XYZ file of N, CA, C and O in Angstrom:
456
model
N 31.669 34.482 -8.234
C 30.676 33.464 -8.541
C 30.445 32.636 -7.277
O 31.383 32.224 -6.611
N 29.187 32.388 -6.955
C 28.900 31.657 -5.725
C 28.998 30.145 -5.923
O 29.154 29.646 -7.034
N 28.896 29.426 -4.819
C 29.074 27.970 -4.800
C 28.118 27.250 -5.746
O 28.521 26.352 -6.473
N 26.848 27.638 -5.734
C 25.866 26.988 -6.596
C 26.198 27.117 -8.073
O 26.082 26.153 -8.838
N 26.618 28.315 -8.493
C 27.018 28.517 -9.880
C 28.200 27.619 -10.234
O 28.227 27.001 -11.299
N 29.173 27.560 -9.363
C 30.369 26.753 -9.619
C 30.028 25.274 -9.761
O 30.538 24.595 -10.658
N 29.172 24.776 -8.879
C 28.798 23.359 -8.924
C 28.060 23.045 -10.226
O 28.339 22.040 -10.885
N 27.116 23.898 -10.610
C 26.364 23.667 -11.852
C 27.298 23.668 -13.053
O 27.214 22.787 -13.916
N 28.190 24.625 -13.116
C 29.121 24.686 -14.239
C 30.021 23.456 -14.270
O 30.277 22.902 -15.347
N 30.497 23.005 -13.108
C 31.329 21.795 -13.054
C 30.563 20.589 -13.589
O 31.115 19.762 -14.325
N 29.281 20.480 -13.201
C 28.480 19.340 -13.639
C 28.318 19.334 -15.164
O 28.560 18.320 -15.816
N 27.908 20.456 -15.734
C 27.677 20.483 -17.185
C 28.983 20.368 -17.965
O 29.025 19.730 -19.025
N 30.061 20.943 -17.473
C 31.362 20.796 -18.132
C 31.810 19.335 -18.108
O 32.328 18.823 -19.102
N 31.621 18.650 -16.984
C 31.990 17.234 -16.889
C 31.173 16.411 -17.887
O 31.707 15.530 -18.566
N 29.880 16.703 -17.990
C 29.038 15.990 -18.949
C 29.570 16.191 -20.364
O 29.737 15.235 -21.118
N 29.861 17.426 -20.728
C 30.316 17.716 -22.084
C 31.694 17.142 -22.388
O 31.999 16.853 -23.544
N 32.527 16.953 -21.359
C 33.857 16.347 -21.542
C 33.801 14.823 -21.521
O 34.815 14.163 -21.702
N 32.613 14.260 -21.223
C 32.450 12.806 -21.080
C 33.270 12.291 -19.897
O 33.829 11.210 -19.927
N 33.297 13.070 -18.840
C 34.119 12.777 -17.668
C 33.273 12.131 -16.574
O 32.841 12.787 -15.634
N 33.043 10.819 -16.684
C 32.232 10.134 -15.686
C 32.914 10.096 -14.319
O 32.237 10.072 -13.298
N 34.245 10.117 -14.296
C 34.965 10.100 -13.016
C 34.650 11.335 -12.183
O 34.664 11.279 -10.950
N 34.348 12.445 -12.827
C 34.042 13.687 -12.108
C 32.760 13.574 -11.291
O 32.581 14.313 -10.320
N 31.880 12.646 -11.654
C 30.612 12.488 -10.916
C 30.880 12.229 -9.438
O 30.146 12.711 -8.578
N 31.938 11.495 -9.134
C 32.265 11.184 -7.738
C 32.621 12.439 -6.952
O 32.407 12.507 -5.743
N 33.146 13.453 -7.631
C 33.539 14.708 -6.983
C 32.426 15.750 -6.994
O 32.484 16.719 -6.252
N 31.427 15.566 -7.839
C 30.351 16.550 -7.993
C 29.103 16.169 -7.197
O 28.432 17.026 -6.641
N 28.817 14.866 -7.138
C 27.609 14.381 -6.482
C 27.965 13.712 -5.158
O 28.932 12.963 -5.070
N 27.153 13.959 -4.136
C 27.374 13.369 -2.808
C 27.145 11.860 -2.858
O 26.401 11.356 -3.712
N 27.762 11.150 -1.933
C 27.542 9.707 -1.830
C 26.061 9.407 -1.618
O 25.550 8.402 -2.105
N 25.370 10.292 -0.910
C 23.947 10.117 -0.616
C 23.044 10.770 -1.669
O 21.831 10.866 -1.467
N 23.596 11.215 -2.787
C 22.840 11.875 -3.844
C 21.594 11.079 -4.214
O 21.624 9.852 -4.313
N 20.471 11.804 -4.447
C 19.239 11.170 -4.912
C 18.719 11.900 -6.141
O 18.552 13.119 -6.133
N 18.452 11.140 -7.200
C 17.870 11.674 -8.430
C 16.382 11.357 -8.444
O 15.999 10.181 -8.521
N 15.548 12.387 -8.374
C 14.105 12.178 -8.422
C 13.645 11.672 -9.788
O 12.817 10.761 -9.844
N 14.177 12.209 -10.913
C 13.726 11.690 -12.207
C 14.083 10.211 -12.405
O 13.295 9.451 -12.960
N 15.263 9.808 -11.950
C 15.699 8.427 -12.134
C 15.247 7.509 -11.007
O 15.324 6.289 -11.133
N 14.831 8.115 -9.887
C 14.448 7.364 -8.688
C 15.571 6.426 -8.241
O 15.352 5.264 -7.910
N 16.799 6.965 -8.276
C 17.984 6.210 -7.874
C 18.849 7.085 -6.988
O 18.708 8.312 -6.965
N 19.774 6.458 -6.283
C 20.653 7.218 -5.404
C 22.107 6.838 -5.629
O 22.413 5.787 -6.204
N 22.982 7.722 -5.154
C 24.419 7.527 -5.278
C 24.960 8.156 -6.543
O 24.274 8.226 -7.561
N 26.195 8.613 -6.473
C 26.802 9.269 -7.639
C 26.978 8.299 -8.801
O 27.027 8.709 -9.954
N 27.030 6.989 -8.508
C 27.192 6.006 -9.582
C 26.008 6.013 -10.543
O 26.166 5.704 -11.723
N 24.812 6.351 -10.047
C 23.642 6.393 -10.931
C 23.816 7.477 -11.991
O 23.326 7.330 -13.112
N 24.525 8.540 -11.635
C 24.799 9.604 -12.608
C 25.736 9.078 -13.681
O 25.504 9.289 -14.878
N 26.777 8.378 -13.273
C 27.713 7.800 -14.249
C 26.974 6.911 -15.245
O 27.192 7.010 -16.454
N 26.125 6.040 -14.733
C 25.391 5.117 -15.610
C 24.442 5.865 -16.545
O 24.354 5.556 -17.736
N 23.739 6.861 -16.020
C 22.795 7.629 -16.846
C 23.527 8.401 -17.933
O 23.082 8.415 -19.096
N 24.623 9.058 -17.565
C 25.398 9.788 -18.567
C 25.885 8.844 -19.659
O 25.774 9.137 -20.848
N 26.439 7.705 -19.259
C 26.979 6.767 -20.239
C 25.897 6.261 -21.188
O 26.125 6.157 -22.395
N 24.719 5.957 -20.662
C 23.607 5.526 -21.524
C 23.255 6.605 -22.543
O 23.010 6.313 -23.717
N 23.230 7.861 -22.098
C 22.898 8.964 -23.006
C 23.946 9.090 -24.108
O 23.608 9.250 -25.283
N 25.224 9.019 -23.732
C 26.295 9.139 -24.743
C 26.303 7.955 -25.697
O 26.590 8.118 -26.878
N 26.004 6.765 -25.180
C 25.941 5.589 -26.049
C 24.866 5.757 -27.117
O 25.053 5.359 -28.262
N 23.730 6.330 -26.743
C 22.625 6.524 -27.681
C 22.824 7.742 -28.575
O 22.343 7.763 -29.705
N 23.514 8.755 -28.059
C 23.685 10.028 -28.774
C 25.127 10.499 -28.596
O 25.415 11.352 -27.743
N 26.065 9.988 -29.382
C 27.490 10.261 -29.173
C 27.888 11.740 -29.235
O 28.901 12.120 -28.642
N 27.131 12.570 -29.917
C 27.482 13.986 -30.044
C 26.745 14.873 -29.045
O 26.786 16.103 -29.141
N 26.070 14.294 -28.077
C 25.234 15.041 -27.141
C 26.045 16.047 -26.328
O 27.092 15.720 -25.772
N 25.558 17.279 -26.279
C 26.171 18.364 -25.506
C 25.072 19.160 -24.812
O 23.972 19.290 -25.315
N 25.433 19.725 -23.659
C 24.520 20.568 -22.898
C 25.032 21.998 -22.930
O 26.223 22.242 -22.711
N 24.137 22.932 -23.197
C 24.478 24.353 -23.149
C 23.634 25.002 -22.058
O 22.400 24.929 -22.096
N 24.296 25.607 -21.103
C 23.617 26.293 -20.003
C 23.064 27.613 -20.520
O 23.799 28.439 -21.049
N 21.755 27.808 -20.365
C 21.093 29.024 -20.835
C 20.769 29.983 -19.696
O 20.934 31.180 -19.843
N 20.257 29.452 -18.591
C 19.895 30.278 -17.434
C 20.252 29.538 -16.159
O 20.160 28.309 -16.112
N 20.621 30.293 -15.137
C 20.946 29.709 -13.848
C 20.547 30.679 -12.747
O 20.868 31.868 -12.817
N 19.816 30.174 -11.766
C 19.423 30.957 -10.599
C 19.836 30.139 -9.382
O 19.582 28.937 -9.324
N 20.488 30.785 -8.416
C 20.975 30.039 -7.252
C 20.812 30.845 -5.979
O 20.837 32.080 -5.998
N 20.638 30.109 -4.879
C 20.733 30.713 -3.559
C 21.765 29.896 -2.783
O 22.554 29.179 -3.402
N 21.756 29.962 -1.486
C 22.810 29.291 -0.730
C 22.591 27.791 -0.556
O 23.452 27.105 0.008
N 21.487 27.236 -1.061
C 21.218 25.799 -0.938
C 20.693 25.139 -2.205
O 20.707 23.924 -2.306
N 20.220 25.935 -3.154
C 19.571 25.391 -4.350
C 20.051 26.100 -5.607
O 20.398 27.275 -5.581
N 19.974 25.353 -6.706
C 20.285 25.894 -8.025
C 19.180 25.444 -8.974
O 18.756 24.287 -8.928
N 18.734 26.345 -9.829
C 17.780 26.015 -10.885
C 18.414 26.410 -12.211
O 18.988 27.498 -12.327
N 18.325 25.515 -13.198
C 18.930 25.801 -14.493
C 17.941 25.506 -15.619
O 17.042 24.685 -15.485
N 18.182 26.190 -16.725
C 17.531 25.870 -17.993
C 18.663 25.618 -18.969
O 19.563 26.445 -19.118
N 18.647 24.453 -19.578
C 19.701 24.105 -20.523
C 19.095 23.645 -21.835
O 17.909 23.286 -21.900
N 19.924 23.658 -22.856
C 19.529 23.096 -24.143
C 20.471 21.948 -24.447
O 21.683 22.084 -24.314
N 19.892 20.829 -24.818
C 20.694 19.676 -25.220
C 20.614 19.547 -26.728
O 19.526 19.542 -27.297
N 21.756 19.456 -27.343
C 21.840 19.256 -28.787
C 22.745 18.072 -29.073
O 23.466 17.600 -28.203
N 22.697 17.598 -30.303
C 23.534 16.477 -30.689
C 22.816 15.140 -30.668
O 23.449 14.092 -30.720
N 21.480 15.164 -30.608
C 20.728 13.919 -30.710
C 20.918 13.350 -32.113
O 21.071 14.111 -33.077
N 20.911 12.051 -32.236
C 21.176 11.424 -33.534
C 20.169 11.832 -34.605
O 20.496 11.825 -35.790
N 18.968 12.213 -34.202
C 17.960 12.627 -35.192
C 18.017 14.129 -35.489
O 17.178 14.653 -36.206
N 18.992 14.838 -34.930
C 19.139 16.265 -35.181
C 18.267 17.141 -34.306
O 18.263 18.359 -34.452
N 17.532 16.571 -33.386
C 16.647 17.351 -32.539
C 17.407 17.994 -31.378
O 18.576 17.695 -31.131
N 16.715 18.878 -30.687
C 17.232 19.498 -29.470
C 16.167 19.333 -28.380
O 15.014 19.031 -28.672
N 16.584 19.527 -27.149
C 15.642 19.442 -26.032
C 15.993 20.520 -25.024
O 17.157 20.886 -24.869
N 14.983 21.022 -24.359
C 15.186 21.957 -23.261
C 14.999 21.197 -21.963
O 14.037 20.440 -21.812
N 15.936 21.389 -21.031
C 15.833 20.759 -19.720
C 15.726 21.831 -18.650
O 16.412 22.850 -18.720
N 14.873 21.576 -17.680
C 14.800 22.396 -16.475
C 15.227 21.490 -15.332
O 14.652 20.409 -15.149
N 16.232 21.917 -14.589
C 16.717 21.115 -13.473
C 16.826 21.986 -12.238
O 17.121 23.178 -12.329
N 16.585 21.368 -11.102
C 16.801 22.036 -9.829
C 17.519 21.048 -8.937
O 17.175 19.864 -8.923
N 18.541 21.523 -8.256
C 19.230 20.637 -7.338
C 19.603 21.357 -6.063
O 19.705 22.581 -6.026
N 19.763 20.565 -5.009
C 20.240 21.080 -3.730
C 21.691 20.649 -3.588
O 22.140 19.678 -4.216
N 22.419 21.386 -2.778
C 23.814 21.026 -2.570
C 24.197 21.276 -1.124
O 23.572 22.056 -0.412
N 25.229 20.566 -0.708
C 25.799 20.705 0.615
C 27.306 20.802 0.417
O 27.909 19.871 -0.140
N 27.871 21.921 0.802
C 29.288 22.145 0.510
C 29.473 22.245 -0.987
O 28.796 23.020 -1.647
N 30.340 21.410 -1.541
C 30.592 21.466 -2.983
C 30.015 20.261 -3.729
O 30.428 19.964 -4.839
N 29.015 19.583 -3.127
C 28.438 18.389 -3.746
C 26.928 18.524 -3.912
O 26.237 19.028 -3.029
N 26.435 18.026 -5.022
C 24.997 17.992 -5.274
C 24.405 16.839 -4.467
O 24.912 15.719 -4.512
N 23.325 17.140 -3.741
C 22.716 16.114 -2.890
C 21.389 15.575 -3.427
O 21.021 14.448 -3.123
N 20.690 16.381 -4.213
C 19.376 15.970 -4.706
C 19.100 16.702 -6.004
O 19.483 17.858 -6.162
N 18.415 16.020 -6.943
C 18.144 16.631 -8.237
C 16.733 16.301 -8.702
O 16.267 15.176 -8.538
N 16.068 17.309 -9.258
C 14.764 17.177 -9.913
C 14.961 17.670 -11.353
O 15.779 18.551 -11.597
N 14.207 17.162 -12.281
C 14.368 17.635 -13.643
C 13.172 17.326 -14.520
O 12.447 16.356 -14.298
N 12.993 18.170 -15.527
C 11.978 18.002 -16.546
C 12.642 18.261 -17.890
O 13.526 19.122 -17.999
N 12.226 17.553 -18.902
C 12.771 17.752 -20.233
C 11.629 17.905 -21.215
O 10.688 17.112 -21.196
N 11.729 18.930 -22.065
C 10.738 19.111 -23.123
C 11.000 18.070 -24.206
O 12.144 17.689 -24.441
N 9.951 17.619 -24.824
C 10.091 16.627 -25.898
C 10.967 17.211 -27.010
O 10.714 18.320 -27.479
N 11.991 16.455 -27.406
C 12.862 16.975 -28.479
C 12.070 17.262 -29.747
O 11.157 16.519 -30.103
N 12.457 18.327 -30.392
C 11.853 18.711 -31.662
C 12.912 18.591 -32.753
O 14.066 18.936 -32.531
N 12.541 18.102 -33.897
C 13.494 17.998 -35.009
C 13.980 19.371 -35.403
O 13.215 20.329 -35.420
N 15.272 19.475 -35.662
C 15.820 20.772 -36.078
C 15.467 21.030 -37.523
O 15.247 20.119 -38.314
N 15.393 22.320 -37.877
C 15.026 22.646 -39.252
C 16.221 23.097 -40.043
O 17.267 23.284 -39.590
């Protein structure tokens, strides 16, 4: 498994474990989130915590992953929203060594589960 795959898996596993401390090891100090328009690994901690506070059962399932030596693109499904809905996320990030340096993302509007 290449570096990009490992980093993506570490990120989603940390999210699912509610491990905000792992953000410091996964995201670079200079990390920039385009969707949040914020920088630093601390912004990830705050964003994750806000999501869990609103949706305590929230989990991410990795569906697809494509990587090269500098970028990773993923398609994930988020489940566990308080209203029973799910959402599809498309994310792309760059990395340097074993840290994510930049992230872009889009999320489909959650649909109520049937």
